[in-house]
Coordinates of C-alpha atoms in Angstrom, one line a residue:
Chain A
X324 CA 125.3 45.6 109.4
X325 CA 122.0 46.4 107.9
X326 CA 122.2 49.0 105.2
X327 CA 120.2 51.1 102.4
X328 CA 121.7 53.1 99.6
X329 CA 119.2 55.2 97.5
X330 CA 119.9 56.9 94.1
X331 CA 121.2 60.4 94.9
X332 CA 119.5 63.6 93.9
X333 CA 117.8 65.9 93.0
X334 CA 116.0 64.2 90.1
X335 CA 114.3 66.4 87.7
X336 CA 111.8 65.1 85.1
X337 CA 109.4 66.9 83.0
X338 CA 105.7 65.8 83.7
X339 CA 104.7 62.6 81.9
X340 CA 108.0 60.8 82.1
X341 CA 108.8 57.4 83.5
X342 CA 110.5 57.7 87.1
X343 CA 112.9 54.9 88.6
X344 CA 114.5 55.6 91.5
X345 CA 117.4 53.2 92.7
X346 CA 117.4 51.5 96.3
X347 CA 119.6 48.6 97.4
X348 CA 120.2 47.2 100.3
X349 CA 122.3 45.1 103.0
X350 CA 120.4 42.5 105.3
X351 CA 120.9 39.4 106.8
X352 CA 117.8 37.3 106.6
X353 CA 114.5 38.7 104.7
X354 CA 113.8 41.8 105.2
X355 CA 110.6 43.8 105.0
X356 CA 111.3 46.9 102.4
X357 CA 109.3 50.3 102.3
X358 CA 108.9 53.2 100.1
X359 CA 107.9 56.4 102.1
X360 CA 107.0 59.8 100.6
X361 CA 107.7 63.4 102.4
X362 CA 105.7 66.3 100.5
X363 CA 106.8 69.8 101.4
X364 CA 106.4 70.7 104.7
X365 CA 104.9 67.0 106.1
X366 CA 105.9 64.3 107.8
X367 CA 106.8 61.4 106.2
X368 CA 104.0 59.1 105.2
X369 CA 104.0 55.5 103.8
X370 CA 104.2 54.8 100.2
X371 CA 104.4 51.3 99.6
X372 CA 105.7 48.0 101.1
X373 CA 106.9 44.6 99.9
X374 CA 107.5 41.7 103.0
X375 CA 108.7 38.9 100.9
X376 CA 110.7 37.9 97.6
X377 CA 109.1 38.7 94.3
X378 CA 106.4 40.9 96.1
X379 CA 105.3 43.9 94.4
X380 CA 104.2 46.8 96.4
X381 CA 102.0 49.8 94.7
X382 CA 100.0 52.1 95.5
X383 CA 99.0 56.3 93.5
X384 CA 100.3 54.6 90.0
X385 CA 104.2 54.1 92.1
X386 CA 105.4 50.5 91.9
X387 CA 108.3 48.8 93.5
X388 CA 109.4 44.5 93.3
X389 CA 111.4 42.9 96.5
X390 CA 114.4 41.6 94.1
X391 CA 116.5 39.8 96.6
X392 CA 119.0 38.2 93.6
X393 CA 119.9 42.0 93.2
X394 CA 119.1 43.0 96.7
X395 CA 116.8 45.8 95.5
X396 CA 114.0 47.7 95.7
X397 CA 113.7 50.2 92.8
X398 CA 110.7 52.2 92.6
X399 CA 108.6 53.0 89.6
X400 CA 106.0 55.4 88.1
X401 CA 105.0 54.9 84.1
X402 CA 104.2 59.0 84.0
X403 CA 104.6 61.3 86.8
X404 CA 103.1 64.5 87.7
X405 CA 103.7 68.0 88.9
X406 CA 102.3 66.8 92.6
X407 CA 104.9 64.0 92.3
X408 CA 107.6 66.3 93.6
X409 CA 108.3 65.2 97.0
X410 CA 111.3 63.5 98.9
X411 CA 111.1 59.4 98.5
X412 CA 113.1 57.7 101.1
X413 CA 113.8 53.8 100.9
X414 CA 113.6 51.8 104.5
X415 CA 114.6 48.7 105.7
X416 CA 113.1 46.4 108.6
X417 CA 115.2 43.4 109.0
X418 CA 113.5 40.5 111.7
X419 CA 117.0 39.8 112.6
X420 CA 117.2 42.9 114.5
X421 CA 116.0 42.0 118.3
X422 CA 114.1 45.4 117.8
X423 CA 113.0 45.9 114.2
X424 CA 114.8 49.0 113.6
X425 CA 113.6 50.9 110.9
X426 CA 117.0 51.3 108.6
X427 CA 116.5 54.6 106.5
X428 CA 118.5 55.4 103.0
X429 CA 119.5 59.6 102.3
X430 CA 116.2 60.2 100.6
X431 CA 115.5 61.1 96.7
X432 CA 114.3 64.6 95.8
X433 CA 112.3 64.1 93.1
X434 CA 111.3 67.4 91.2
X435 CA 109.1 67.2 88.5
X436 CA 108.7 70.4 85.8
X437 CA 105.5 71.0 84.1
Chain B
X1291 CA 91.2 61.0 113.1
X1292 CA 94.0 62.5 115.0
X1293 CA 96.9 60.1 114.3
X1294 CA 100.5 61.6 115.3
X1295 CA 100.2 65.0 116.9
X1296 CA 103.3 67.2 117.5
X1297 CA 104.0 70.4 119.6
X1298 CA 105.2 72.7 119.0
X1299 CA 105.6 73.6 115.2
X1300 CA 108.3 76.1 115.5
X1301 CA 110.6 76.9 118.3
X1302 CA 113.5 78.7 118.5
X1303 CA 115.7 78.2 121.8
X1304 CA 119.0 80.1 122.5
X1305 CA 121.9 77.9 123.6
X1306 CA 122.0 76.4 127.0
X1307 CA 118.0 76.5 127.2
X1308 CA 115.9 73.5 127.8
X1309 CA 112.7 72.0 126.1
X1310 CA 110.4 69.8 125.8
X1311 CA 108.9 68.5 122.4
X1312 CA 105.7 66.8 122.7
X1313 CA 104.8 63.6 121.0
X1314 CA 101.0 62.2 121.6
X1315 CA 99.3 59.2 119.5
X1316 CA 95.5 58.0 119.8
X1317 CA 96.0 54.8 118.1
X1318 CA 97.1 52.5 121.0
X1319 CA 100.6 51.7 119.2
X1320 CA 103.1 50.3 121.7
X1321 CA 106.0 51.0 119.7
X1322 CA 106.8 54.9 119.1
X1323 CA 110.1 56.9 118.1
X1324 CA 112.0 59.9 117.7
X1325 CA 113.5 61.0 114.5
X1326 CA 115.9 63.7 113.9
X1327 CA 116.1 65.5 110.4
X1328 CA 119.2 67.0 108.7
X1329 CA 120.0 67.9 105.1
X1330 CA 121.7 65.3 102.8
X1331 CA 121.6 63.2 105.9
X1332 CA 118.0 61.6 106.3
X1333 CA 116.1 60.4 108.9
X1334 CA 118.2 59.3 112.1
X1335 CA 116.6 57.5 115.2
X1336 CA 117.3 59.7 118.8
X1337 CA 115.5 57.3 121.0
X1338 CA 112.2 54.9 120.9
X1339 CA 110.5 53.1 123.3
X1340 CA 108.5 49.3 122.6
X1341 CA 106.0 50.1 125.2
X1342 CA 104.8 52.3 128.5
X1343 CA 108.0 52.3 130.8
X1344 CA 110.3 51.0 128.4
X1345 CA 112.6 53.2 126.4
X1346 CA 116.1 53.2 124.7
X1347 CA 118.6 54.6 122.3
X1348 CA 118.9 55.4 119.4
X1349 CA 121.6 56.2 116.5
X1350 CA 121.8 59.6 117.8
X1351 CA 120.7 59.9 121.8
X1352 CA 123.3 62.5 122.9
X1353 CA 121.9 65.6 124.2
X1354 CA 118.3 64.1 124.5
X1355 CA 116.0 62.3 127.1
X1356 CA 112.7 60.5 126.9
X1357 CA 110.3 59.2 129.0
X1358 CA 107.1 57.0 128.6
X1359 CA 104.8 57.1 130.9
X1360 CA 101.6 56.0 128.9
X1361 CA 101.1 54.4 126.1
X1362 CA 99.9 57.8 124.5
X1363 CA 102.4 60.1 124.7
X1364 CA 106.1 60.0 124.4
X1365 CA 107.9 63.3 125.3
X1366 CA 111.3 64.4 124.2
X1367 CA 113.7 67.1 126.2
X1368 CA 116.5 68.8 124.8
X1369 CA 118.2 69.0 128.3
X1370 CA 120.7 72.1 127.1
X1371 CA 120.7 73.3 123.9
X1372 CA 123.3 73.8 121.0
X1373 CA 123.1 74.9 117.5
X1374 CA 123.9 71.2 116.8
X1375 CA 120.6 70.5 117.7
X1376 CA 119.0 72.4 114.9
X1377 CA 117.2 70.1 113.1
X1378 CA 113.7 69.2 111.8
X1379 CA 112.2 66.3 114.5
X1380 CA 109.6 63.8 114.2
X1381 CA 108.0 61.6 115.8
X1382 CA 106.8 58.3 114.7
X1383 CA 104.4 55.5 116.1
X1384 CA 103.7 51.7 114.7
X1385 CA 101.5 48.9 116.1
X1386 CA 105.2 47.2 116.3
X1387 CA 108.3 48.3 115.1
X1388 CA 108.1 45.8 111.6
X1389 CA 104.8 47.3 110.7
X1390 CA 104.1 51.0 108.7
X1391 CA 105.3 53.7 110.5
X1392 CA 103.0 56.6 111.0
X1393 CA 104.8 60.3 111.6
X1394 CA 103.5 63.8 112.8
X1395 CA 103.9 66.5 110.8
X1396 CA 107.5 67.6 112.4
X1397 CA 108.9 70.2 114.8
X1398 CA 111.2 72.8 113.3
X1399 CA 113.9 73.8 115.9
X1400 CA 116.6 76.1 115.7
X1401 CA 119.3 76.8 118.4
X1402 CA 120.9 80.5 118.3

């Protein structure tokens, strides 16, 4: 079945650094891939998205590329900040489900020290 | 700009009590969910529903019922609590299950 597998954490970087957080996944077809972000106490909220090979998503200065030789979705920041620190979950919409589920990896906490 | 609104924000139940979490959206998406929220665990799906009268399970539907009588709102009941059930739960809406999800800003229960 459909899968995702996110880097586990926490991850703890000092402000400025470069981020990369791991995501691969398991899909027949060609999926639809999404980053989303949960701040403390919030819902979750959408980060970024890719729907096709080679397609890069970005959005706040966070980049991610739809890989499908290495069935990945890695996300990136060049220099993160203090208000960075959140929870980054990877997600997976595959059209080859009949209803589109959603398919959600562990989630990354991502601390960053100032 | 209301978006995903959730009630209530806290709630503590004792075990065998019943509840109702409510789940209202004002952006006319047919598709909406329940999520469940558990450490190390991540976001698991309790039940959604593709439309007004239509609903179904999820990865985790035991212990909970839905109903969808509008297109607005889309009510969850905890039919009989247990301290299994202590979780963090949101609810979710999307013009169609493919497209960005929007969430509220969770329900924190906890089951004594």
């Amino acid at each position: 079945g459909n899968s995702v597998t996110q880097m586990e954490g926490p991850v703890t970087l000092s402000e400025e650094a470069f981020l990369t957080i791991n995501c691969t996944y398991t899909a027949t077809g060609y999926p639809s891939l999404f980053w989303y972000v949960q701040y403390p106490g919030e819902g979750l909220q959408l980060l970024l998205k890719a729907t096709k090979a080679d397609d890069k998503g970005s959005n706040k200065g966070f980049e991610a590329t739809y890989r499908k030789e290495t069935t990945s979705f890695h996300l990136e920041k060049g220099s993160v900040q203090v208000s960075d620190s959140a929870v980054y979950f990877c997600a997976l919409s595959s059209p080859m489900d009949s209803n589109y589920q959603l398919i959600w990896g562990a989630g990354t906490k991502l601390i960053i020290k100032p | 700009n209301a978006g995903v609104t959730q009630t209530p924000k806290f709630q503590v139940l004792k075990t065998g009590q019943s509840m109702t979490l409510q789940c209202a959206q004002d952006m006319n998406h047919e598709y909406m969910s329940w999520y469940r929220q558990d450490p190390g665990m991540g976001l698991r799906l309790i039940h959604y529903s593709v439309g007004a009268g239509i609903t179904d399970q999820g990865e985790v539907p035991n212990g909970y019922n839905v109903s969808r009588s509008t297109t607005e709102d889309f009510p969850l009941r905890l039919l009989s609590a247990a301290p299994s059930q202590t979780s963090v739960y949101f609810c979710a809406s999307s013009y169609d299950p493919g497209n960005t999800i929007y969430f509220g800003e969770g329900s924190w229960l906890t089951v004594v």
